[in-house]
Coordinates of C-alpha atoms in Angstrom, one line a residue:
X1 CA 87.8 79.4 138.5
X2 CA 91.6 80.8 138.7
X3 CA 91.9 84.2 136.8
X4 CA 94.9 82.4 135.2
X5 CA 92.2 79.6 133.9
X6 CA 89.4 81.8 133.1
X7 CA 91.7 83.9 130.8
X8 CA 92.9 81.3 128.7
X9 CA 89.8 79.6 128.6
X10 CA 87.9 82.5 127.0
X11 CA 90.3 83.9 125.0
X12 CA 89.9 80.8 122.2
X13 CA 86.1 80.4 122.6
X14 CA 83.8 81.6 119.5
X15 CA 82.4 84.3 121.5
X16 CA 85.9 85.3 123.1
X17 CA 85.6 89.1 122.5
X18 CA 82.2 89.2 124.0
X19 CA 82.9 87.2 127.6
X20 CA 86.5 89.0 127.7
X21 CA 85.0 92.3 127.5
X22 CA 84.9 94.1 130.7
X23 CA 81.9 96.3 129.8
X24 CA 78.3 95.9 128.9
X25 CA 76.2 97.5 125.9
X26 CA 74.1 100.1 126.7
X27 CA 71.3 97.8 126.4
X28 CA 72.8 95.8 128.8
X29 CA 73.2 97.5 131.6
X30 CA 76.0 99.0 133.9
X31 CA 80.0 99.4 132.5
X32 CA 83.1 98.7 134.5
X33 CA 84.0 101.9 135.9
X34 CA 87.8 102.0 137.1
X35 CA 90.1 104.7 138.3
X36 CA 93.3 104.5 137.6
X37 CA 96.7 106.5 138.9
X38 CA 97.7 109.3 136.7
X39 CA 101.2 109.0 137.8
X40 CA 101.2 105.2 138.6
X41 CA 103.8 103.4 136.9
X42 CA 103.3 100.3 134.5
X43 CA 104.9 97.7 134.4
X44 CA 103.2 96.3 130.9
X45 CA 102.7 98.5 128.0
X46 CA 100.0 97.3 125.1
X47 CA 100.1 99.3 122.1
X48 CA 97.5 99.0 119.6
X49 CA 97.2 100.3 116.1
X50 CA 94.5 100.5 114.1
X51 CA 96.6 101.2 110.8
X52 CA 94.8 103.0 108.4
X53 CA 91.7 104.0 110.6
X54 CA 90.1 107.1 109.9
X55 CA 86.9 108.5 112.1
X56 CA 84.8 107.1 109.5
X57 CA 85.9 103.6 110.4
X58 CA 85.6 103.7 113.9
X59 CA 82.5 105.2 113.7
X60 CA 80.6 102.8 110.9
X61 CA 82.3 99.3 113.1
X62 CA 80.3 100.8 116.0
X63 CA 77.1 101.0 113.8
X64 CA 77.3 97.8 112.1
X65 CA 78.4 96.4 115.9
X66 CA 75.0 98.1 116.9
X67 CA 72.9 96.6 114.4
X68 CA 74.7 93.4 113.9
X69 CA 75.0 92.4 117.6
X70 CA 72.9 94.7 119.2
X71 CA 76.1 96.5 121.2
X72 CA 78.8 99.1 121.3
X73 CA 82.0 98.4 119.7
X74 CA 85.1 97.6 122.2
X75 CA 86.4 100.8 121.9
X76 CA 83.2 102.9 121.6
X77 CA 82.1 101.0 124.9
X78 CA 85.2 102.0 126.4
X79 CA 84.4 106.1 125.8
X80 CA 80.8 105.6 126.6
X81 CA 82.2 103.8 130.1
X82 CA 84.1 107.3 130.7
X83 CA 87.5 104.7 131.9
X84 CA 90.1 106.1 129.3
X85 CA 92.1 109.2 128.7
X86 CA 91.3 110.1 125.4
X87 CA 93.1 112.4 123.0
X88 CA 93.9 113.4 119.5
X89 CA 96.9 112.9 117.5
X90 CA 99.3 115.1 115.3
X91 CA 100.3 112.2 112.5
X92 CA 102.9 113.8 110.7
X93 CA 106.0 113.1 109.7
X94 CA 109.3 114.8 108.7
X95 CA 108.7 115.6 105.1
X96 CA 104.8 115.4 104.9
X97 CA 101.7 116.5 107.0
X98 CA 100.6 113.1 105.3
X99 CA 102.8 110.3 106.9
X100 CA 103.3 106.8 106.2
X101 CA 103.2 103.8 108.0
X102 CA 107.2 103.3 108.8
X103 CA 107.5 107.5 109.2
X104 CA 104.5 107.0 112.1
X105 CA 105.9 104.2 113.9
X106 CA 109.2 105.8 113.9
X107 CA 107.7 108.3 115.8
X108 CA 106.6 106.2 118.5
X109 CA 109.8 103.8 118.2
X110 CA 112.2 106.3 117.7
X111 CA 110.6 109.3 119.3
X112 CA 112.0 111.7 116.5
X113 CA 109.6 112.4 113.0
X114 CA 111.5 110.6 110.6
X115 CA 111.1 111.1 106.1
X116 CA 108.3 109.0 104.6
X117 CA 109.8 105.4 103.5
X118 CA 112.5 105.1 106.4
X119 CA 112.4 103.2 109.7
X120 CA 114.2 105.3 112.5
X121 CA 116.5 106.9 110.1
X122 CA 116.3 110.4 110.9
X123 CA 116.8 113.6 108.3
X124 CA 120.3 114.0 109.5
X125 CA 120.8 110.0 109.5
X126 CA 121.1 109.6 113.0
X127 CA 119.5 106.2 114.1
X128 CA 117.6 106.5 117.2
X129 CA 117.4 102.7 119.1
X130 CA 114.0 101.9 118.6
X131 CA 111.8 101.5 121.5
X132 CA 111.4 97.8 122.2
X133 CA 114.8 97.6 122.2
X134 CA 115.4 100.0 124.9
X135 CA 112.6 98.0 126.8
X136 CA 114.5 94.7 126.0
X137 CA 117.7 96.1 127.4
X138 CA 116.0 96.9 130.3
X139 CA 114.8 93.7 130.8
X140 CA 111.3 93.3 129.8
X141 CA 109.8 90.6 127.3
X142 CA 108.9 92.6 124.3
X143 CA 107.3 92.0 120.6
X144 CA 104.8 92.5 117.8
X145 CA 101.6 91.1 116.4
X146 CA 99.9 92.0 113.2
X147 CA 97.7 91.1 110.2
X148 CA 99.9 92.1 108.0
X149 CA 103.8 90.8 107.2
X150 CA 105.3 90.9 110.9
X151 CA 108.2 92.8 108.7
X152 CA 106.2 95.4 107.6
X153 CA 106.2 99.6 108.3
X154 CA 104.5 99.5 111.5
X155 CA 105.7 96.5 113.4
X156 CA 109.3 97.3 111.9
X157 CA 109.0 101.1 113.6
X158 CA 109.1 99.7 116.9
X159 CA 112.1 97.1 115.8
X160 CA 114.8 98.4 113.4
X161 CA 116.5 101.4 111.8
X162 CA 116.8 100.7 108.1
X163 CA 117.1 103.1 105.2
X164 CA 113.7 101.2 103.4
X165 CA 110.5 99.9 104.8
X166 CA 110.9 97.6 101.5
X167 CA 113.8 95.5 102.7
X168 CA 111.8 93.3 104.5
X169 CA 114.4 90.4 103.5
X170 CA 116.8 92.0 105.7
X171 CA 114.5 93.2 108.7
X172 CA 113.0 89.5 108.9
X173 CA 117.3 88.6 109.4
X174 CA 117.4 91.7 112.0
X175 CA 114.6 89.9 113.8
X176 CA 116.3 87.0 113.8
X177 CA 119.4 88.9 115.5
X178 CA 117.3 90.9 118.1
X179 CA 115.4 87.7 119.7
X180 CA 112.7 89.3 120.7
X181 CA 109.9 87.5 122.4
X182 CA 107.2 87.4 120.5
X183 CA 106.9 87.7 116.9
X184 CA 103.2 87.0 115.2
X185 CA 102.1 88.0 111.6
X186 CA 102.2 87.3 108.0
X187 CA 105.2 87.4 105.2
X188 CA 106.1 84.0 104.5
X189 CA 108.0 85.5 101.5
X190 CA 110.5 86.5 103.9
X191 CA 111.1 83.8 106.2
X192 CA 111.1 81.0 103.7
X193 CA 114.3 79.5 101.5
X194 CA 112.4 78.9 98.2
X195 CA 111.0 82.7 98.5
X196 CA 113.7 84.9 99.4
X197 CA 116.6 86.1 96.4
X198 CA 118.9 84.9 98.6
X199 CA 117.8 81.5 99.3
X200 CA 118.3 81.9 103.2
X201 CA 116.3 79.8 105.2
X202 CA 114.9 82.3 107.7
X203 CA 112.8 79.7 109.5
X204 CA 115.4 77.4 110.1
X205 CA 117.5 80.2 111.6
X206 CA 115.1 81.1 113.8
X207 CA 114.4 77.2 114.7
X208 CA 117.8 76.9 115.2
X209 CA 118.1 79.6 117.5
X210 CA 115.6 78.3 119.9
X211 CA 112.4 80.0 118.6
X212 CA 109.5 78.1 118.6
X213 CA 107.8 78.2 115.4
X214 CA 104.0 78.2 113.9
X215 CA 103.0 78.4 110.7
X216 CA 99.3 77.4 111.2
X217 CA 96.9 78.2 113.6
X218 CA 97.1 74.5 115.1
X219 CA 101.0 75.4 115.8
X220 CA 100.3 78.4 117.7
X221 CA 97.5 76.6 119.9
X222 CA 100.3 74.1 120.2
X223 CA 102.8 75.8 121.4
X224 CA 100.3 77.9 123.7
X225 CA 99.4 75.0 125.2
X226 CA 102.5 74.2 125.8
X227 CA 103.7 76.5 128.1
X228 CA 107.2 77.0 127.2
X229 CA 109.7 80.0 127.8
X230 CA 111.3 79.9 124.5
X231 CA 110.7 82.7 122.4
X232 CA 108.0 82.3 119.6
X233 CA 108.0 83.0 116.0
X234 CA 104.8 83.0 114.1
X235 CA 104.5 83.5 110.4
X236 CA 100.7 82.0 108.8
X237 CA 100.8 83.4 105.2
X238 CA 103.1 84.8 102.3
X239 CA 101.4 87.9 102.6
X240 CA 98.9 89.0 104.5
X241 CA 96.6 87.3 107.2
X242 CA 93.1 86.6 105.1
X243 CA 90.6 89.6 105.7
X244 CA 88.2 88.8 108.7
X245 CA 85.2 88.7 106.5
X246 CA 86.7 86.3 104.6
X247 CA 88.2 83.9 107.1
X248 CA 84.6 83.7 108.9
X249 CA 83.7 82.4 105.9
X250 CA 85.9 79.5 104.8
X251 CA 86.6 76.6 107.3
X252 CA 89.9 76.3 105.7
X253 CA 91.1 80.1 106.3
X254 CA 89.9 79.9 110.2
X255 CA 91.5 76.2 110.6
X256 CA 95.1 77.6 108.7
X257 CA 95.1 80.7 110.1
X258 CA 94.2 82.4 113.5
X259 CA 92.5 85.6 114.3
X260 CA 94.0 88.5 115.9
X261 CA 92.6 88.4 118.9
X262 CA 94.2 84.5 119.5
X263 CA 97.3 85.8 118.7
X264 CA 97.2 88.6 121.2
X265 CA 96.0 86.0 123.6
X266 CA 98.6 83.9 123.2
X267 CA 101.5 86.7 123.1
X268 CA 100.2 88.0 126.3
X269 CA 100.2 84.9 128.2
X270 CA 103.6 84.4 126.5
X271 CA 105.4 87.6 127.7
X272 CA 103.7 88.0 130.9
X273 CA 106.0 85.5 132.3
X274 CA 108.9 87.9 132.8
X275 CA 108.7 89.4 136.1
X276 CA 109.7 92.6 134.6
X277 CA 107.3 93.2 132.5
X278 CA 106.6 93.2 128.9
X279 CA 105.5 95.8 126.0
X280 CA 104.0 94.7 123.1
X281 CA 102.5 96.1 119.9
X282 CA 99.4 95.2 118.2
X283 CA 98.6 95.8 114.4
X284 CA 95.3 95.5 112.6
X285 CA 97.1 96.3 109.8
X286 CA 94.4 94.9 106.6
X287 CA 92.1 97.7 107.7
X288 CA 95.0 99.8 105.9
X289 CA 95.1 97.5 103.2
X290 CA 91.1 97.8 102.9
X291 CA 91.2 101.3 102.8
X292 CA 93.2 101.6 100.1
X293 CA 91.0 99.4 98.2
X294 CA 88.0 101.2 99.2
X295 CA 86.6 97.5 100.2
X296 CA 83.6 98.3 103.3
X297 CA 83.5 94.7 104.0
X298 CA 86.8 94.0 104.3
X299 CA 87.4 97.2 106.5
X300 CA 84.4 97.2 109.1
X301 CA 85.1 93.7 109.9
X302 CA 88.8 93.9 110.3
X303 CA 88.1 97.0 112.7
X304 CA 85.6 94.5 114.6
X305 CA 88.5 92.2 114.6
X306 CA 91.1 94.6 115.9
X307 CA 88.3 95.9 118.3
X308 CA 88.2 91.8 119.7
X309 CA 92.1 91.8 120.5
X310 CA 91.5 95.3 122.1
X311 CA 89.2 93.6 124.3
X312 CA 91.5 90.8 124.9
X313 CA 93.7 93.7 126.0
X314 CA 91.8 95.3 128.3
X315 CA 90.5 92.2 130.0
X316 CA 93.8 91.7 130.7
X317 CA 94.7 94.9 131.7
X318 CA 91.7 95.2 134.4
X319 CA 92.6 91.9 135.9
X320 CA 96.2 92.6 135.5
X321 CA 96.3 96.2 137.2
X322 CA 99.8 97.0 136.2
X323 CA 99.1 97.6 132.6
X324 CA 98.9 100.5 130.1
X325 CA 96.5 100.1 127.2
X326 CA 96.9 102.4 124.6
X327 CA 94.6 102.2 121.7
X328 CA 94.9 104.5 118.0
X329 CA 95.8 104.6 114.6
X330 CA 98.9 105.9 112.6
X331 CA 97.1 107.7 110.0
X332 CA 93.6 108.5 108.4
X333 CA 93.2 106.6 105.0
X334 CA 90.5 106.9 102.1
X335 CA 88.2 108.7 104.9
X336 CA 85.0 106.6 104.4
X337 CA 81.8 107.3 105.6
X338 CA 77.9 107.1 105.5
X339 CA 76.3 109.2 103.5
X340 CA 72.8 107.6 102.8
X341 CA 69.7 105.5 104.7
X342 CA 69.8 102.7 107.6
X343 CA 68.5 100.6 105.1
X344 CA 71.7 100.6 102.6
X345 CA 74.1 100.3 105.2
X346 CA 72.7 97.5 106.8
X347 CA 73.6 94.9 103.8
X348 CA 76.9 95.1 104.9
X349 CA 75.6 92.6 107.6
X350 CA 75.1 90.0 105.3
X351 CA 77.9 90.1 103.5
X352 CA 80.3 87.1 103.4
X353 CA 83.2 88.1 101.4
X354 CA 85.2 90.7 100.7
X355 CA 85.5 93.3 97.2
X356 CA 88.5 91.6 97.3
X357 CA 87.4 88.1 96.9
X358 CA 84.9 89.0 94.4
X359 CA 87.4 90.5 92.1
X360 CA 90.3 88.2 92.7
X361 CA 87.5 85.5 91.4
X362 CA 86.1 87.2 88.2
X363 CA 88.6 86.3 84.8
X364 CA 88.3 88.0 81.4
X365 CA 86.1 85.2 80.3
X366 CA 83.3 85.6 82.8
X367 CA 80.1 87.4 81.2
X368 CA 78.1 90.2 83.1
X369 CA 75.2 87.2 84.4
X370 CA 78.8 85.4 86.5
X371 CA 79.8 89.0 87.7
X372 CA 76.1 89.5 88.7
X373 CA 75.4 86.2 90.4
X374 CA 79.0 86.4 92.5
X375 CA 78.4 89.8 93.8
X376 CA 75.1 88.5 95.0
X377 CA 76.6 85.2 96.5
X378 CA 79.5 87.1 98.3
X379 CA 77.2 90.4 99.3
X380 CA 73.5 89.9 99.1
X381 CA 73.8 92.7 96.1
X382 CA 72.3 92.4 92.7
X383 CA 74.1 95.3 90.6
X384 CA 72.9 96.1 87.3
X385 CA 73.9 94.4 83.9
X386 CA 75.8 98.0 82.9
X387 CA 77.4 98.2 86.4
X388 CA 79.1 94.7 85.8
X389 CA 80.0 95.5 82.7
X390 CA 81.8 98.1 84.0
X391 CA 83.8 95.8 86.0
X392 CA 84.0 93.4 83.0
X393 CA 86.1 96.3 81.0
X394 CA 89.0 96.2 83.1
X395 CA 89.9 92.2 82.7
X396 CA 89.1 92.1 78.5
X397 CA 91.7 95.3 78.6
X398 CA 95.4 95.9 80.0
X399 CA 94.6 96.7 83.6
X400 CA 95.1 100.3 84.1
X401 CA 94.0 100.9 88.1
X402 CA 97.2 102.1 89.9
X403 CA 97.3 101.8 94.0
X404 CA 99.3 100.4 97.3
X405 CA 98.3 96.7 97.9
X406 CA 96.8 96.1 94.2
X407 CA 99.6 93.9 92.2
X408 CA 96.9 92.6 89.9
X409 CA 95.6 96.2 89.0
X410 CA 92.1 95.1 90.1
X411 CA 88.9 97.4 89.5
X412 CA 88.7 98.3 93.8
X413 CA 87.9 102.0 92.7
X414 CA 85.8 101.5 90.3
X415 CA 83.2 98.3 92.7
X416 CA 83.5 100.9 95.3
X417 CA 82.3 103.3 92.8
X418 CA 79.3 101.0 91.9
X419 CA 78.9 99.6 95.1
X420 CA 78.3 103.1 96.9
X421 CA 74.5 102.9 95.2
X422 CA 73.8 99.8 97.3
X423 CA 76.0 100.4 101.0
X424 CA 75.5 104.6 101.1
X425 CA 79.2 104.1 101.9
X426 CA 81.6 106.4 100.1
X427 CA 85.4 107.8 99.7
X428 CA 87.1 110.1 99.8
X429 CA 90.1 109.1 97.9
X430 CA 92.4 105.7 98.5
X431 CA 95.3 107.2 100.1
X432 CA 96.3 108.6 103.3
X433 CA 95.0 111.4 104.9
X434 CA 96.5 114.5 107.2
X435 CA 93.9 114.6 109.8
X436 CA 94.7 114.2 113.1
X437 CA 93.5 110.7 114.3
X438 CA 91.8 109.0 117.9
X439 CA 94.0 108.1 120.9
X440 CA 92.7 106.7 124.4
X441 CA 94.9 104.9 127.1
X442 CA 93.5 102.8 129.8
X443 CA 94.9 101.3 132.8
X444 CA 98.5 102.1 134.8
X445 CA 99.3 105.9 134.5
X446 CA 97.1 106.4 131.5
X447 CA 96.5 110.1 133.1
X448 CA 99.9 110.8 131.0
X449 CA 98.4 111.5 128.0
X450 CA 97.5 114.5 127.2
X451 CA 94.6 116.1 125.1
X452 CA 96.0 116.8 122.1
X453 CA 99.8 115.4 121.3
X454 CA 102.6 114.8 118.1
X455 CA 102.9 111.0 117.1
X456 CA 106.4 111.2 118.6
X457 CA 105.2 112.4 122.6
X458 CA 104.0 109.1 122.7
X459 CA 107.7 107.3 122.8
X460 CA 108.4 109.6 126.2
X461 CA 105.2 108.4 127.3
X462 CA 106.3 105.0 127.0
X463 CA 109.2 105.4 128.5
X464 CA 107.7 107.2 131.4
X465 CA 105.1 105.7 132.4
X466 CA 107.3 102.5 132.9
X467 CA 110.4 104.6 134.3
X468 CA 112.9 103.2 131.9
X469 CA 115.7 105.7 130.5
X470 CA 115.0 107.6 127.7
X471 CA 118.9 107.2 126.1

């Protein structure tokens, strides 16, 4: 089988991550051991961002991928196989020693710390060009693919320079003016005439432009299939992508909507077209989301998610030779972790749904018995009739529970709270958090990174390693 065949074969298949991973589990035997260059150039960059992911996510995914599949994670195989540079990360930003999500990706798209809020806006309001616009002026294929609105903080860092994260309204028009490649995500809100203020029909811009456009997961296979060189648009929900968990389990999610790892496939194959090269960012940005909602379901299987398109990455970048794989995340958040028996923590493999499914299904007329008995359908866990009254108190009174993602002031604190007695799995808060965070390259030149670095080293590093100008 052609290398060309064999890649686009797997990368769709059920079991995608586990015959497009270049390594073994222990269990299984030998890894892939490769060297690579330290000052070899590449002539691909992948970037991909965990958002959200403190060490306590990385390291429970690896656990539940032990126990639930009987191997190492993606990116736990790749430090066991000794092929990456790894590193930490200083995450800070301009104003804070806790960034956000648009002041991080500043710092890799702009390559200056920029205030919390802002997308390559710097204190002095200078607007450094973001990165894949250098890359795209210097002739590569570039773009961005995420679970979350492809005009949100992190994809937006490597794109734009506006004064707000919020006005995604206008970045999804400054998408349409930059014409970059590939564009894959969520935010329907923005792109769509009967959503936006201003009535614009962003998708018929973009159609109009010569973008080829998917809003379902049938769309994007279609146009994959396809073949064709025209830049690619692809928008499959007003907010964010479903959570993994929950997309597993509902034929109509995983019909409507694909997975990460098929839209990294099909971007690859997309931009690897250009003879000069392409750079493109990847976002498992609902393991943010999940964090903030304290929701262990929802987070360990989006990290096993983003761990399948980092496997779709590196099978590429083996094969490929010329690529840089660089794997991390932007920012602790919530800083989970296991505090308790094997035994707890393994009912998280039997879980279906997400905390977030449970409580967007529970109304102020359920009684505790409904609360009970959907818990247990979605989670295998049978809480107590005081514990679901608990939960209960916060629909038959005005919702009072504040946090980032949580428009319907849902009890996420409080079933984390509760569910902590069944998981062992506990919080530390559900915001952000200063630590300094992973970071590992793999492939062309990944003997560039250093030990220890600042979020912003890694824009020179980009430009570097692919020997385009830094102006």
């Amino acid at each position: 089988m052609k290398r060309r065949d064999f890649f686009r074969n797997a990368a769709f298949t059920a079991a995608g991550a586990a015959v497009l991973s270049p390594f073994e589990s222990i269990a299984g035997g030998r890894h892939s051991a490769v060297a690579h260059s330290a000052d070899k150039r590449a002539k691909n960059i992948i970037f991909m961002v965990s958002d959200g992911m403190s060490i306590g996510t990385l390291s429970m995914a690896n656990m539940l991928s032990e126990r639930r599949d009987g191997k190492l994670s993606t990116w736990m195989s790749l430090y066991h196989a000794g092929t990456v540079q790894r590193g930490l990360m200083d995450t800070a930003s301009a104003n804070s020693l806790v960034t956000d999500s648009s002041a991080a990706s500043s710092a890799w798209g702009g390559g200056v710390r920029v205030n919390n809020g802002v997308l390559n806006v710097a204190p002095d309001g200078s607007k450094p060009t973001p990165i894949l616009q250098k890359f795209k002026a210097a002739g590569k294929a570039v773009g961005c693919v995420t679970t979350v609105p492809i005009t949100h903080a992190t994809p937006a860092g490597f794109c734009v320079n506006n004064d707000s994260r919020s006005a995604q309204a206008e970045i999804a028009l400054t998408y349409h003016d930059l014409r970059f490649d590939v564009m894959m995500g969520g935010g329907t809100e923005f792109f769509s005439a009967d959503k936006r203020d201003d009535k614009v029909d962003v998708f018929g811009k973009f159609a109009t432009s010569g973008f080829q456009v998917a809003k379902t997961r049938d769309e994007l296979l279609a146009i994959d299939a396809g073949g064709k060189d025209a830049p690619i648009l692809g928008v499959f929900h007003q907010d964010g992508l479903p959570y993994a968990l929950d997309r597993e389990h509902d034929e109509t999610l995983k019909k409507e909507t694909p997975s990460l790892a098929e839209m990294v496939g099909t971007a690859i194959r997309h931009l690897k077209k250009n003879r000069n090269g392409f750079v493109l960012q990847v976002e498992g940005g609902k393991v943010d989301w999940a964090a903030h909602a304290n929701d262990v379901g929802a987070l360990l299987y989006d990290q096993l998610a983003f761990e399948e398109a980092l496997a779709t990455a590196i099978a590429f970048a083996e094969a490929d030779g010329d690529t840089l794989v660089i794997v991390t995340t932007d920012h602790g958040n919530a800083n989970p972790g296991l505090f308790g028996g094997t035994k707890n923590f393994e009912r998280i493999i039997d879980f279906k749904h997400t905390n977030d499914w449970v409580l967007q299904g529970i109304d102020r007329d359920f009684t505790a018995r409904q609360v009970i008995e959907r818990i247990e359908h979605a989670q295998g866990i049978v809480i107590k009739a005081d514990e679901a009254i608990r939960l209960l108190s916060h629909y038959v009174t005005d919702r009072n529970e504040d946090g980032l993602y949580n428009p319907y002031k849902l009890p996420f604190a409080e079933f984390a709270e509760i569910q902590q007695r069944y998981t062992a799995v506990s919080w530390a808060s559900t915001g952000h958090s200063g630590d300094h965070v992973e970071i590992a390259a793999y492939g062309a030149g990944q003997g560039l990174l250093k030990p220890f670095v600042r979020n912003t080293d890694m824009h020179y590093l980009m430009l570097e390693v692919t020997g385009v100008s830094k102006g």
